[in-house]
């Protein structure tokens, strides 16, 4: 079971324009700092947060309970001009778990409701014995020589976001989420997706975008460890230790 | 003339896996903090930075000279385990300026060259008398009621990134760049794009994605002020002060 | 038993002037960010860090083991241009525990040795059954009306630092450490110091500095909880719920 | 003329205990981040901030005007749960300038007044032609071999704070302020204090504490540059380029 936490800034839209519009560099700083801080807080417990839309962040939070979430929620209130609500769900696939997490937040009220504040709704938590996180770390083959050092910075960006969107759509079809993590890197919480399914999905993205991808996959009880294993898989592919475009390391075998 | 600075982390890819892969939550924190700090540094001089790909950030830097850039470059070296290179270009359109800025960096060496370190190559600077920044702040109509509060968090994200990619492509055709700035918000440095051109581009995005957009546009000598004016324009559209999907405020008239 | 972690930046002095002196605002930012980040990391496990001298920080780390410390050490390496070494000791008093922690670091090499890097030496850890943290939160009576709003900012500072030094000396005599935590506030890890001993120490500080002090004291298994209880004690004294200058709340009774 | 800005968090004491006491690690993080951010903001304009008491920070702000201060004040409001007030004064000595800056803030209301919010009172600004900042960077001779590597961490701290307090008192007698900047380092804005006066003050501190000190002194139009020159002076003394305990570099000669 994968455990997903959806983190949503309370009533953020209205706040950004009250009393008048707030300076954009300030908002960008606020959002990036919030993301960095949440990454530290979840990371200290073996979790990982993805910035997603910055005002709606998505974390893989296996191993974290109600008190862990509550401490984070209070810490944000004590250091930021905004508060956050959280919904938590667990399921066999990442897509299903985020669906439940979303429902948990929506049950608490609207994202732009002035009444909703610091909801913390947990549908269920992954127990240690069935805690299971699969994460794929996907990147583009030879982006530096083919794109970064040859094309303009912005043309490279368009290509990277094209691949992102195509990955998001393809992987959501088979139950995974996919997030951009900078450079030419993507991470996909992908419980219960087989090696064949993933290889085929990467191939479909290649056909649609003309970009060849590879993926290291890690399986562990917590997200941080799964990501570490995924990184090692990716390194081994880069080093030519396999001809396959997908390599899996499983901590739970 | 718009002045664009391309900021690139030196030799970042190899560093992230040396001696072994570094923990992903650490890298995400590093990247978000670097972005937040650069936003403060450029923001202190009236500029704006967009995270773009996190290892390649793009700033609108009108009003900033060689020494301003140098101080930022040294400050990063003193506080981070990585260094940055920068290329600066000015042109009539944002796309053209980033092209020159990219060239300035590429002239200094490859993004994964161990030799290249702290390049600061400036092709030209915008002089005060012809400094001119046009920025559009674009958002989605009624996203909270139509998407955030109804769909799953991830389905909303797919839609938001779909709009982003379509905007990136459409606007690059007419000389503008477009960046995601969180939530359902996008910012487009868009010098020399007329109201009609912008309205038509938004319409084409609507046709392709089924999402209706609006844009406040600001024109000023510096990016921060242009963004402030764009925000006010967007607020006025939201408030129903105009029926148009685009509203421009020009500080230089 | 109180568990103390001494955190020391490796070879920091030489680094700050290599190749030439680094800009002071950069160093101040680096130090304050490092302090803030360590506070988050230890705080996520129920600990507390005091900035002490910024390049030598002192944490109360009951409940944290080798792996918890290692993860923090690696995270700093991945995000800062410097590395840290840590020594851990446990004892009946805070002074004794820091003495052991210091020894653990010194065993690893000198603070300005280029060879020493990322030492993590643990003499012993507090087991859950005998984990015990006593923290006093001390502040100055009526500082705002008597000093801040009347004297110059700097004269107030001299007084606050005078009280700090006198507290540091008096409390070290009876086995406690004392740290400045901002404003007119001090925190003293003070295991095995009785209410009478503490009241007498505050009185001696009063006699030497002319400043009246009060102290809320918390006792718990971890530092964060002990500090929370100390805060409540201090609030109750402020609210006039007791005439005593010291109030203790004990979670372990 | 030296220009001093006193920065005070509005109504901070009451906020820290409303509705109940806020967690100390959160407050320590808030304070250290605020300090780091203010250091960046003032640093971007050539200024320097000292943390002083964390809720009352003191900056040397020559070269910064009303708008520069206002932008910082607004940025803090947009990113923190608290707001700041600022008072600015200029004078021949640092002590006199902070006295005026304090008065400017006190005129706006009490530090714990719920009514006072975001005061920005400027008595006067240093004009470019008479802008003049003298800063001394003072450190302890051979602290690593004599103290850090031999004594316990806390005994070293007591000594370092003993020297701090003695410096604060001695230097305030002759018109300078002195701040702890970490390690065994102190910085003293010290306009119009001669080399002889400073050497004598260091000698008096030595006699009272048994600690030998040295000082590099920089003089420039702005604080950042003055601090850089002070650092070079200190390095030259360390390198044995002079036998004097004080070395001055003057950018304005």
Short mmCIF file of C-alpha atoms in Angstrom, two decimals, chain A residues 25 28-29 32-33, chain B residues 5-9 30-51 54-60 64 68-69 71-77 79-80 82-86, chain C residues 33, chain D residues 37 40-41 44:
data_model
loop_
_atom_site.label_atom_id
_atom_site.label_comp_id
_atom_site.label_asym_id
_atom_site.label_seq_id
_atom_site.Cartn_x
_atom_site.Cartn_y
_atom_site.Cartn_z
CA UNK A 25 8.95 37.67 -6.30
CA UNK A 28 7.61 32.83 -5.58
CA UNK A 29 9.95 32.95 -2.59
CA UNK A 32 9.73 27.75 -2.91
CA UNK A 33 10.57 28.06 0.79
CA UNK B 5 19.75 36.29 -17.74
CA UNK B 6 20.13 32.52 -18.07
CA UNK B 7 21.45 30.98 -14.85
CA UNK B 8 22.91 27.48 -15.09
CA UNK B 9 24.28 25.33 -12.28
CA UNK B 30 18.82 22.49 -2.60
CA UNK B 31 17.02 23.39 -5.82
CA UNK B 32 14.07 25.09 -4.14
CA UNK B 33 16.34 27.07 -1.82
CA UNK B 34 18.55 28.15 -4.70
CA UNK B 35 15.47 29.30 -6.56
CA UNK B 36 14.14 31.19 -3.53
CA UNK B 37 17.50 32.85 -2.91
CA UNK B 38 17.98 33.89 -6.54
CA UNK B 39 14.45 35.29 -6.48
CA UNK B 40 15.42 37.47 -3.49
CA UNK B 41 18.70 38.59 -5.06
CA UNK B 42 17.22 39.53 -8.43
CA UNK B 43 14.07 40.82 -6.73
CA UNK B 44 16.13 43.26 -4.64
CA UNK B 45 17.06 44.96 -7.92
CA UNK B 46 13.58 44.93 -9.45
CA UNK B 47 14.08 41.70 -11.41
CA UNK B 48 12.19 38.40 -11.46
CA UNK B 49 13.48 34.82 -11.73
CA UNK B 50 11.51 31.85 -13.08
CA UNK B 51 12.49 28.38 -11.91
CA UNK B 54 15.63 24.46 -11.56
CA UNK B 55 19.14 23.76 -12.87
CA UNK B 56 18.56 26.28 -15.66
CA UNK B 57 16.72 29.33 -14.35
CA UNK B 58 15.65 32.31 -16.43
CA UNK B 59 15.52 35.87 -15.09
CA UNK B 60 14.26 39.16 -16.48
CA UNK B 64 21.05 45.03 -13.40
CA UNK B 68 25.05 43.07 -9.65
CA UNK B 69 25.38 39.71 -11.37
CA UNK B 71 27.78 39.75 -6.42
CA UNK B 72 25.01 37.16 -6.83
CA UNK B 73 27.38 34.63 -8.38
CA UNK B 74 29.86 35.00 -5.52
CA UNK B 75 27.12 34.82 -2.91
CA UNK B 76 25.94 31.48 -4.28
CA UNK B 77 29.48 30.11 -4.23
CA UNK B 79 26.58 29.44 0.53
CA UNK B 80 26.00 26.41 -1.70
CA UNK B 82 27.55 24.22 -6.29
CA UNK B 83 28.42 27.24 -8.43
CA UNK B 84 26.47 28.99 -11.18
CA UNK B 85 27.27 30.42 -14.59
CA UNK B 86 25.30 33.20 -16.19
CA UNK C 33 20.48 29.09 7.50
CA UNK D 37 16.57 36.97 4.82
CA UNK D 40 20.26 39.09 2.01
CA UNK D 41 17.97 42.08 1.51
CA UNK D 44 21.94 43.27 -1.87
#
